[in-house]
Short mmCIF file of C-alpha atoms in Angstrom, two decimals:
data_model
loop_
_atom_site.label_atom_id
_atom_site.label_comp_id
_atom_site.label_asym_id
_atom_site.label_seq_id
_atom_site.Cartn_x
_atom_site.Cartn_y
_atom_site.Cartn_z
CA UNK Z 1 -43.63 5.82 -57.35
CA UNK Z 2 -42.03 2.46 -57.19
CA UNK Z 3 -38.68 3.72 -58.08
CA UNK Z 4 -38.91 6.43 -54.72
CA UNK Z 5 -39.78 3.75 -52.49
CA UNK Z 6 -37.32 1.18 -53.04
CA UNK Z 7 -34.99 4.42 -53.19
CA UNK Z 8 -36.25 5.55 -49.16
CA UNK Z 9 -35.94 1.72 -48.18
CA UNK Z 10 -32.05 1.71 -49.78
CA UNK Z 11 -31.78 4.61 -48.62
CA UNK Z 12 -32.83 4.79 -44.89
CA UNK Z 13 -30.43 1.44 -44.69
CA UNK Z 14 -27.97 3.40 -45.30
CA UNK Z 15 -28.36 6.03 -43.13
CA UNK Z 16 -28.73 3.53 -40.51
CA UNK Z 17 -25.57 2.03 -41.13
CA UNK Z 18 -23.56 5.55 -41.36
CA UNK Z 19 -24.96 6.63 -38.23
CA UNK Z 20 -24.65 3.21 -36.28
CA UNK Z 21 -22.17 4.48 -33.72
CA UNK Z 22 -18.56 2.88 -33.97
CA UNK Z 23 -17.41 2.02 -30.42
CA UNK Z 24 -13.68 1.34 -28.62
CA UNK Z 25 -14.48 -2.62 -28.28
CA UNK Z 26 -15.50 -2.98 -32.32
CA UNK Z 27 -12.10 -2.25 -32.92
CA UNK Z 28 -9.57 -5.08 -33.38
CA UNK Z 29 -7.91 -6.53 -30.54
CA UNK Z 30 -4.47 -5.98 -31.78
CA UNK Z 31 -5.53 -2.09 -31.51
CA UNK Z 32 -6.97 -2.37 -27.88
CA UNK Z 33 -3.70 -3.92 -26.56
CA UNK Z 34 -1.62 -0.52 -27.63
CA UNK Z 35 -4.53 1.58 -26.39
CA UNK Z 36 -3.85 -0.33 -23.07
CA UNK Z 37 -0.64 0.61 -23.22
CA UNK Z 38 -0.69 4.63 -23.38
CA UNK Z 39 -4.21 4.24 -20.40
CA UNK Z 40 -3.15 6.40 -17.34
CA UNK Z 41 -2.85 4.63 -14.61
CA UNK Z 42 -5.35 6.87 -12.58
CA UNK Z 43 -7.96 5.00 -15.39
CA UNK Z 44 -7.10 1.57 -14.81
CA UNK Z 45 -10.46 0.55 -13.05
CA UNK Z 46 -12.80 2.36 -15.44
CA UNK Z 47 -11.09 0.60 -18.01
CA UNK Z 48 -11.22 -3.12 -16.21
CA UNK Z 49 -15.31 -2.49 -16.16
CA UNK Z 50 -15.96 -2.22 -19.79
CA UNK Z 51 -15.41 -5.31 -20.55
CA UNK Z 52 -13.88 -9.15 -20.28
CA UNK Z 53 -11.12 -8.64 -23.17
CA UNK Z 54 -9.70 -5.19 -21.46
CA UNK Z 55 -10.19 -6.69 -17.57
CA UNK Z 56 -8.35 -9.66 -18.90
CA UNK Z 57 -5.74 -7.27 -20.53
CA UNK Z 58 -5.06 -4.82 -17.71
CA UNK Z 59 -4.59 -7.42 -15.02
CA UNK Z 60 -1.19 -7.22 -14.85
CA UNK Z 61 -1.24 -3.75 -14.56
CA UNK Z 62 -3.75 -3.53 -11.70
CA UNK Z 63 -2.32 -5.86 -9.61
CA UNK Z 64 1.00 -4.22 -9.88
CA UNK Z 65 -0.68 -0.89 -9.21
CA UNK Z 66 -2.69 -2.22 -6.16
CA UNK Z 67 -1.24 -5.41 -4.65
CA UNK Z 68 2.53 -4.26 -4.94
CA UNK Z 69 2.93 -2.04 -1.64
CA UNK Z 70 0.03 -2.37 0.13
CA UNK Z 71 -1.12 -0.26 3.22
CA UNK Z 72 -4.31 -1.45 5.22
CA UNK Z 73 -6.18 0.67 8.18
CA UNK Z 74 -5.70 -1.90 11.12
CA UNK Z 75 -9.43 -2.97 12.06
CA UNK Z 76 -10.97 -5.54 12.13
CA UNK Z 77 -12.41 -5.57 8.10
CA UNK Z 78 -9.61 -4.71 6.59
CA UNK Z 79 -7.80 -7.67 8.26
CA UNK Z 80 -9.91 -10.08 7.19
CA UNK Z 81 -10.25 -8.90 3.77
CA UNK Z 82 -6.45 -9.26 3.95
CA UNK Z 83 -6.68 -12.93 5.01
CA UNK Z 84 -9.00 -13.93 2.51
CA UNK Z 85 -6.26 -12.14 -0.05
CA UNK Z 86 -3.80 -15.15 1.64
CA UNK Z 87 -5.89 -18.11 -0.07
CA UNK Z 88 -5.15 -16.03 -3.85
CA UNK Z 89 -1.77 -17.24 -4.49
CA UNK Z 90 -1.88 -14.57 -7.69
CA UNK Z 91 -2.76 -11.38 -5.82
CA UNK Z 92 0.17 -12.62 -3.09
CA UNK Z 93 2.54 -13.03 -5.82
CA UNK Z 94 2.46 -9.39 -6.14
CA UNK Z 95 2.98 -8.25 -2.40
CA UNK Z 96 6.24 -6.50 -2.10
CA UNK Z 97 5.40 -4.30 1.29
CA UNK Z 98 2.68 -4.31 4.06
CA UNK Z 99 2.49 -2.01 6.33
CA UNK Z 100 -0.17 -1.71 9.26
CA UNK Z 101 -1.46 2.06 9.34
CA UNK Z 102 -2.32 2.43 13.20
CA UNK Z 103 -5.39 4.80 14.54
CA UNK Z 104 -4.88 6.86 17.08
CA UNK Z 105 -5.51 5.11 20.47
CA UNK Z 106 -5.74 1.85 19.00
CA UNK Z 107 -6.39 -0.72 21.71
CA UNK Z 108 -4.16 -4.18 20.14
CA UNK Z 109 -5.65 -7.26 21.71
CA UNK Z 110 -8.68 -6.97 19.53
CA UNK Z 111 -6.95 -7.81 16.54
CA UNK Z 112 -3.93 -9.42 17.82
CA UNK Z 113 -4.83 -13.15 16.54
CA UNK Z 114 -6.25 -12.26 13.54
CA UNK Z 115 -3.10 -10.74 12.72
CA UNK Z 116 -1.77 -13.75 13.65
CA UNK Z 117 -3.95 -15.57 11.12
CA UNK Z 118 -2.88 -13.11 8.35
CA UNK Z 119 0.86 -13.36 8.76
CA UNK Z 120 0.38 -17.61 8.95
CA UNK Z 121 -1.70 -16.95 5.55
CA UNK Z 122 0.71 -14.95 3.52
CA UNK Z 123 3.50 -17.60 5.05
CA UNK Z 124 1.93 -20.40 3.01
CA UNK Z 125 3.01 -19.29 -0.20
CA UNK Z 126 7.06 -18.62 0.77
CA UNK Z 127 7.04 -15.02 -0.08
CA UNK Z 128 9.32 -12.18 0.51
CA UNK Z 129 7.00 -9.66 2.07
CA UNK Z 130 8.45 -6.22 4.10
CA UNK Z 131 6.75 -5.22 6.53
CA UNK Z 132 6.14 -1.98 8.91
CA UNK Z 133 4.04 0.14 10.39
CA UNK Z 134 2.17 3.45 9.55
CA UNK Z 135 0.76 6.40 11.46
CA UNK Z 136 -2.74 6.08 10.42
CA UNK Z 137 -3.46 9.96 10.12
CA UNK Z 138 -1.43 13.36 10.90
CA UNK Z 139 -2.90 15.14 13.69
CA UNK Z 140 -2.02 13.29 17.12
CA UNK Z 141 -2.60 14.65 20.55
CA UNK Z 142 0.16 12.82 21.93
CA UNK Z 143 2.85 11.92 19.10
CA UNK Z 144 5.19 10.48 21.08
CA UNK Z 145 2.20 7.89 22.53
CA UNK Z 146 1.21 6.91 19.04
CA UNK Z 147 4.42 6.17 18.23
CA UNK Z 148 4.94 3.93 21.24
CA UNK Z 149 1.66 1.84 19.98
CA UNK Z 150 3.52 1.43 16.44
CA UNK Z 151 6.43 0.24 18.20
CA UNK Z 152 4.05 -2.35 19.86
CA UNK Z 153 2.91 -3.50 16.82
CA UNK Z 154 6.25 -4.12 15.57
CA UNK Z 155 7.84 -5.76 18.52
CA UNK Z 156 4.66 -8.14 19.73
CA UNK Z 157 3.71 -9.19 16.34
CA UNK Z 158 5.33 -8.46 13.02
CA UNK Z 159 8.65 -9.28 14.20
CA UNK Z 160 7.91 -12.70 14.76
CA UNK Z 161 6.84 -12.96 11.06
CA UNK Z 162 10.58 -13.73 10.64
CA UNK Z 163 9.82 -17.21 12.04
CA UNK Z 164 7.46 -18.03 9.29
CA UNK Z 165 8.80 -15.93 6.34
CA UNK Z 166 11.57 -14.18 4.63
CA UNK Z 167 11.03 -10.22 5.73
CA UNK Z 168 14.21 -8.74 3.70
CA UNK Z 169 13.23 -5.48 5.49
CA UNK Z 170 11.46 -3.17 7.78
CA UNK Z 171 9.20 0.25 7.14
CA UNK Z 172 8.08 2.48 9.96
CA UNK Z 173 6.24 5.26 8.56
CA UNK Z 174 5.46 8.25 11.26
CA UNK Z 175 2.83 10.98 9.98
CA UNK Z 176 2.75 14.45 11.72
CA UNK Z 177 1.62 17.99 10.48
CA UNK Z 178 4.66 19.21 12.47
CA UNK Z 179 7.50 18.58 13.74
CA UNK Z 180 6.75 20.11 17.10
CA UNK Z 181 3.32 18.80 18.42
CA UNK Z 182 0.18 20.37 20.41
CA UNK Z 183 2.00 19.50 23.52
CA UNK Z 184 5.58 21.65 22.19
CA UNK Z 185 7.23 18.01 22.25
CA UNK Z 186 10.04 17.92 20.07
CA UNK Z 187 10.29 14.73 17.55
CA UNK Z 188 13.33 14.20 19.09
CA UNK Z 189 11.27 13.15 22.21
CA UNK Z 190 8.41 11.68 20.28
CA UNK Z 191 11.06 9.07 18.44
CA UNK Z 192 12.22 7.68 21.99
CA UNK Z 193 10.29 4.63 21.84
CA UNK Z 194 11.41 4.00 18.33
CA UNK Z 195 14.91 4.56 19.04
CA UNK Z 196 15.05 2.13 21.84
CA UNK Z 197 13.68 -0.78 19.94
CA UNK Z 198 16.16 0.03 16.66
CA UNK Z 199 18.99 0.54 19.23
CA UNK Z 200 18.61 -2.15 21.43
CA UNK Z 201 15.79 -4.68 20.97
CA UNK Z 202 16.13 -4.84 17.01
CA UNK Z 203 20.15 -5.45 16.87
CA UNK Z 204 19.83 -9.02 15.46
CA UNK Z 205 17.29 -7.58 12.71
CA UNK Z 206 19.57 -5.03 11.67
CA UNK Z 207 22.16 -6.80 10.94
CA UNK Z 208 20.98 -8.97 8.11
CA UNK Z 209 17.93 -6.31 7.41
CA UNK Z 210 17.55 -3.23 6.55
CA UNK Z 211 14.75 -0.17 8.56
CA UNK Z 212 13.31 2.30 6.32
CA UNK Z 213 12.32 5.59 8.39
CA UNK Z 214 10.03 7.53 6.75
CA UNK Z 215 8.94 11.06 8.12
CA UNK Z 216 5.92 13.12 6.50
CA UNK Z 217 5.22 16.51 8.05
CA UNK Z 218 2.13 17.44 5.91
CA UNK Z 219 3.39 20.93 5.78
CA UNK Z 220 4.64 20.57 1.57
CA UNK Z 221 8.43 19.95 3.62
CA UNK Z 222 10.36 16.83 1.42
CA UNK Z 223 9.26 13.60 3.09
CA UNK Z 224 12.11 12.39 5.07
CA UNK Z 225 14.07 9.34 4.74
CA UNK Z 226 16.05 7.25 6.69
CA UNK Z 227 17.93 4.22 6.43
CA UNK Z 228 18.84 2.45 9.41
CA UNK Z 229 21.79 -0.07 8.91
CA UNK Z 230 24.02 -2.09 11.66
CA UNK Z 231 25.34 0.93 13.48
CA UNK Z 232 21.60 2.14 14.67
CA UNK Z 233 22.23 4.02 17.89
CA UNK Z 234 24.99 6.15 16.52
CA UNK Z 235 22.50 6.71 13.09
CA UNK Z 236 19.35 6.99 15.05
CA UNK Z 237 21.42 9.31 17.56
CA UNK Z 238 22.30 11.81 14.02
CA UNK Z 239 18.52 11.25 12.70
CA UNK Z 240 17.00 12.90 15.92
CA UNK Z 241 19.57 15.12 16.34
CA UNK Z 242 19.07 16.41 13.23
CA UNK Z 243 15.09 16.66 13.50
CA UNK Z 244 15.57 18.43 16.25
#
């Protein structure tokens, strides 16, 4: 009688032991840091909330993933969330590209000095930062109208980031479904505005920097690509023509 209880007490420690479930953090740390390695990238924020060791870890990685080319909706929130990024020097460290995605019929004055403040912010820390502008979605009523609000952007505000930074170059990013709009406007038309300004009122910045055009047509057509260098009407001239 003795003998089977002191063998249930052994053995029900045992048991407890075998079946104690063996998670990812008991392992050693030396075997979490190659784990981290082969993690998709698509997991990298599930894996930053399990716990301090792996969020310490996969910093790197998630900063490079998220802070590298960054593209914000222009409104009010995201703009200040932006300007409290300015007083991280670690998450600017990792800004390569910022681009300002534009709603349709976006009215500028509203945001015009915080934009202001965010540009003075990211200055502080002597940065190379590109910068452009985005089409914020791809159906437009009026293409060519959107892009003349882009081209606002660019011209009343971003361009004079120059005075406060070092912008080694320039992204304009125009989003349509198609390349002929409701209104049967060719892009050819709808890339006026934006020819003008590359042409004429963005010589200086051409010739020490370098325009990236990019044109998504949302239709599963190869994003196009353009890269404007000093002689911009004569390459903006071949780009529409050969949109058109």
């Amino acid at each position: 009688m003795v003998f089977a209880s002191v063998f249930e007490r052994v053995f029900g420690k045992a048991q407890k032991t075998i079946t104690k479930p063996f998670g990812v953090l008991d392992l050693p740390h030396e075997l979490l840091k190659i784990i981290m390695i082969h993690v998709d990238d698509s997991s990298i924020i599930a894996i930053r909330s399990t716990c301090t060791f792996l969020r310490e870890e996969s910093k790197d990685r998630f900063l490079a993933l998220y802070f590298t080319d960054i593209e914000i909706k222009m409104c009010k929130k995201s703009l200040q969330k932006l300007l409290s990024f300015s007083d991280e020097p670690h998450l600017v460290s990792q800004i390569k590209s910022l681009v300002f995605a534009i709603p349709v019929h976006y009215y500028f004055p509203h945001h015009l000095d915080l934009i202001t403040e965010v540009l003075s912010g990211l200055s502080r820390h002597g940065k190379a930062i590109s910068f452009g502008v985005a089409s914020g979605q791809e159906n437009h009523t009026d293409l060519k109208v959107h892009v003349g609000d882009m081209m606002h952007l660019l011209r009343s505000r971003l361009v004079e980031a120059r005075e406060l930074m070092n912008v080694p170059s320039w992204k304009i990013i125009i989003r349509t479904r198609d390349f002929r709009n409701d209104s049967g406007l060719f892009v050819y038309w709808c890339l006026i505005d934006l020819r003008r300004f590359i042409g004429w009122e963005a010589r200086d910045i051409t010739v020490t920097q370098a325009i990236l055009v990019e044109i998504h047509d949302g239709c599963g057509q190869p994003t196009r690509e353009i890269n404007i260098s000093k002689k911009t009407s004569r390459t903006m001239q071949a780009v529409c023509i050969n949109l058109n």
